[in-house]
Amino acid sequence: MKILICSILFFLLFQRFNAQEKIELKFDGLYQTKCVFEKDEIEGTNYFIRFYPNGNVIEVGTGCDATPQDLESWFNLNSKDISIGNYKLKNKKISFQTKSIAGEVNYKGKILDENTIVLKSHSLINGNRDRHNYYFVK
């Protein structure tokens, strides 16, 4: 009886662990931070990231009043006003570097759940380091 119970518990734990590892990026929308206010700033910034199945990633910062619908017409791989890069994904860990006219920013993080990614960033433009949660928006 103990062996049966142990086997069932092991199976359930394995299934849960295996299900957690299958969390993937979503490509049918974008990821957005909540409004971020830097020190002594009156206006904040929303950051948006979009991942593509081919490994491309794009990123842009906007005012806090911007919505994903506001970006719909221009937030794509053909835009010249965004940062573009290629991401690497291993299990739930993600890393990428984006480049824009202003310079480069490095990102590392992980997929927390089916709708949330946490990313640490390091700007090679101004040396700024941040950590933000990005939430999926379809």
mmCIF file of C-alpha atoms in Angstrom:
data_model
loop_
_atom_site.group_PDB
_atom_site.id
_atom_site.type_symbol
_atom_site.label_atom_id
_atom_site.label_comp_id
_atom_site.label_asym_id
_atom_site.label_seq_id
_atom_site.Cartn_x
_atom_site.Cartn_y
_atom_site.Cartn_z
ATOM 1 C CA MET A 1 0.000 0.000 0.000
ATOM 2 C CA LYS A 2 2.852 2.402 0.863
ATOM 3 C CA ILE A 3 4.481 1.705 -2.480
ATOM 4 C CA LEU A 4 1.232 2.494 -4.304
ATOM 5 C CA ILE A 5 0.778 5.784 -2.431
ATOM 6 C CA CYS A 6 4.420 6.756 -3.036
ATOM 7 C CA SER A 7 4.059 5.891 -6.718
ATOM 8 C CA ILE A 8 0.925 8.030 -7.038
ATOM 9 C CA LEU A 9 2.576 10.967 -5.246
ATOM 10 C CA PHE A 10 5.675 10.694 -7.428
ATOM 11 C CA PHE A 11 3.513 10.589 -10.560
ATOM 12 C CA LEU A 12 1.540 13.675 -9.482
ATOM 13 C CA LEU A 13 4.698 15.622 -8.643
ATOM 14 C CA PHE A 14 6.283 14.617 -11.952
ATOM 15 C CA GLN A 15 3.172 15.705 -13.865
ATOM 16 C CA ARG A 16 3.127 19.078 -12.086
ATOM 17 C CA PHE A 17 6.857 19.658 -12.683
ATOM 18 C CA ASN A 18 6.538 18.605 -16.309
ATOM 19 C CA ALA A 19 3.535 20.911 -16.855
ATOM 20 C CA GLN A 20 5.426 23.882 -15.382
ATOM 21 C CA GLU A 21 8.304 23.377 -17.804
ATOM 22 C CA LYS A 22 5.960 23.622 -20.787
ATOM 23 C CA ILE A 23 5.128 27.296 -20.193
ATOM 24 C CA GLU A 24 5.943 29.102 -23.423
ATOM 25 C CA LEU A 25 6.071 32.604 -24.847
ATOM 26 C CA LYS A 26 2.965 33.909 -26.524
ATOM 27 C CA PHE A 27 3.166 35.396 -29.995
ATOM 28 C CA ASP A 28 -0.422 36.563 -30.541
ATOM 29 C CA GLY A 29 -0.044 39.786 -28.563
ATOM 30 C CA LEU A 30 2.555 41.639 -26.555
ATOM 31 C CA TYR A 31 3.924 41.972 -23.050
ATOM 32 C CA GLN A 32 3.507 45.247 -21.147
ATOM 33 C CA THR A 33 4.782 46.635 -17.842
ATOM 34 C CA LYS A 34 2.664 48.634 -15.485
ATOM 35 C CA CYS A 35 3.502 52.339 -15.516
ATOM 36 C CA VAL A 36 7.066 52.869 -14.257
ATOM 37 C CA PHE A 37 8.038 56.095 -12.513
ATOM 38 C CA GLU A 38 11.739 56.861 -12.202
ATOM 39 C CA LYS A 39 13.125 59.006 -9.391
ATOM 40 C CA ASP A 40 11.540 62.463 -9.244
ATOM 41 C CA GLU A 41 9.694 62.012 -12.542
ATOM 42 C CA ILE A 42 6.175 63.320 -12.942
ATOM 43 C CA GLU A 43 5.430 61.248 -16.029
ATOM 44 C CA GLY A 44 6.050 57.538 -16.153
ATOM 45 C CA THR A 45 6.830 55.022 -18.865
ATOM 46 C CA ASN A 46 5.129 51.869 -20.120
ATOM 47 C CA TYR A 47 7.420 49.299 -21.705
ATOM 48 C CA PHE A 48 6.161 46.956 -24.393
ATOM 49 C CA ILE A 49 7.832 43.823 -25.779
ATOM 50 C CA ARG A 50 6.709 41.577 -28.592
ATOM 51 C CA PHE A 51 8.199 38.180 -29.365
ATOM 52 C CA TYR A 52 8.044 36.420 -32.733
ATOM 53 C CA PRO A 53 8.250 32.657 -33.373
ATOM 54 C CA ASN A 54 11.338 33.163 -35.585
ATOM 55 C CA GLY A 55 13.384 34.446 -32.614
ATOM 56 C CA ASN A 56 12.954 38.185 -33.191
ATOM 57 C CA VAL A 57 11.947 40.511 -30.367
ATOM 58 C CA ILE A 58 10.994 44.195 -30.417
ATOM 59 C CA GLU A 59 10.755 46.673 -27.531
ATOM 60 C CA VAL A 60 9.561 50.241 -27.059
ATOM 61 C CA GLY A 61 8.900 52.620 -24.177
ATOM 62 C CA THR A 62 5.910 54.978 -24.291
ATOM 63 C CA GLY A 63 4.012 57.307 -22.010
ATOM 64 C CA CYS A 64 1.803 55.651 -19.409
ATOM 65 C CA ASP A 65 -1.365 56.609 -21.240
ATOM 66 C CA ALA A 66 -0.448 54.447 -24.259
ATOM 67 C CA THR A 67 -2.414 51.255 -24.782
ATOM 68 C CA PRO A 68 -1.564 48.189 -26.872
ATOM 69 C CA GLN A 69 -4.190 49.381 -29.381
ATOM 70 C CA ASP A 70 -2.226 52.638 -29.820
ATOM 71 C CA LEU A 71 0.797 50.612 -30.931
ATOM 72 C CA GLU A 72 -1.087 48.325 -33.295
ATOM 73 C CA SER A 73 -0.333 50.233 -36.519
ATOM 74 C CA TRP A 74 3.410 50.770 -36.021
ATOM 75 C CA PHE A 75 4.803 48.374 -33.386
ATOM 76 C CA ASN A 76 6.224 45.745 -35.743
ATOM 77 C CA LEU A 77 9.522 44.541 -37.197
ATOM 78 C CA ASN A 78 9.415 47.158 -39.982
ATOM 79 C CA SER A 79 9.327 50.163 -37.647
ATOM 80 C CA LYS A 80 12.434 52.323 -37.406
ATOM 81 C CA ASP A 81 11.529 53.797 -33.983
ATOM 82 C CA ILE A 82 11.836 50.643 -31.888
ATOM 83 C CA SER A 83 14.555 48.422 -30.468
ATOM 84 C CA ILE A 84 15.042 45.091 -32.239
ATOM 85 C CA GLY A 85 16.923 41.941 -31.287
ATOM 86 C CA ASN A 86 16.885 38.144 -31.123
ATOM 87 C CA TYR A 87 15.931 36.176 -28.036
ATOM 88 C CA LYS A 88 17.209 32.879 -26.692
ATOM 89 C CA LEU A 89 14.890 30.665 -24.688
ATOM 90 C CA LYS A 90 15.944 27.697 -22.595
ATOM 91 C CA ASN A 91 13.217 26.116 -20.491
ATOM 92 C CA LYS A 92 11.718 29.148 -18.746
ATOM 93 C CA LYS A 93 14.834 31.347 -18.976
ATOM 94 C CA ILE A 94 15.049 34.055 -21.618
ATOM 95 C CA SER A 95 17.799 36.427 -22.718
ATOM 96 C CA PHE A 96 18.188 38.958 -25.493
ATOM 97 C CA GLN A 97 19.781 42.229 -26.487
ATOM 98 C CA THR A 98 17.877 44.937 -28.331
ATOM 99 C CA LYS A 99 19.435 47.618 -30.516
ATOM 100 C CA SER A 100 18.021 50.986 -31.516
ATOM 101 C CA ILE A 101 19.392 54.229 -32.903
ATOM 102 C CA ALA A 102 20.240 55.242 -29.311
ATOM 103 C CA GLY A 103 22.189 52.058 -28.464
ATOM 104 C CA GLU A 104 21.816 48.637 -26.863
ATOM 105 C CA VAL A 105 20.013 47.148 -23.862
ATOM 106 C CA ASN A 106 20.629 43.637 -22.447
ATOM 107 C CA TYR A 107 17.784 41.595 -20.939
ATOM 108 C CA LYS A 108 17.735 38.410 -18.848
ATOM 109 C CA GLY A 109 14.803 36.857 -17.086
ATOM 110 C CA LYS A 110 12.305 34.062 -16.921
ATOM 111 C CA ILE A 111 8.748 33.170 -17.725
ATOM 112 C CA LEU A 112 6.889 33.102 -14.409
ATOM 113 C CA ASP A 113 3.562 31.797 -15.685
ATOM 114 C CA GLU A 114 1.500 31.741 -18.865
ATOM 115 C CA ASN A 115 0.964 35.522 -18.753
ATOM 116 C CA THR A 116 3.962 36.965 -16.902
ATOM 117 C CA ILE A 117 7.652 37.434 -17.660
ATOM 118 C CA VAL A 118 10.136 39.035 -15.264
ATOM 119 C CA LEU A 119 13.117 40.736 -16.901
ATOM 120 C CA LYS A 120 16.240 42.420 -15.608
ATOM 121 C CA SER A 121 17.682 44.955 -18.002
ATOM 122 C CA HIS A 122 21.004 46.732 -18.317
ATOM 123 C CA SER A 123 21.200 49.737 -20.627
ATOM 124 C CA LEU A 124 24.522 50.147 -22.395
ATOM 125 C CA ILE A 125 23.269 53.623 -23.340
ATOM 126 C CA ASN A 126 23.182 55.135 -19.845
ATOM 127 C CA GLY A 127 24.192 52.291 -17.493
ATOM 128 C CA ASN A 128 20.691 52.051 -15.980
ATOM 129 C CA ARG A 129 19.652 48.694 -14.468
ATOM 130 C CA ASP A 130 16.006 47.745 -13.939
ATOM 131 C CA ARG A 131 13.756 44.815 -13.119
ATOM 132 C CA HIS A 132 10.164 44.732 -14.365
ATOM 133 C CA ASN A 133 7.299 42.306 -14.651
ATOM 134 C CA TYR A 134 5.768 42.187 -18.118
ATOM 135 C CA TYR A 135 2.145 41.068 -18.474
ATOM 136 C CA PHE A 136 0.697 39.523 -21.628
ATOM 137 C CA VAL A 137 -1.963 41.473 -23.544
ATOM 138 C CA LYS A 138 -3.659 39.815 -26.519
#
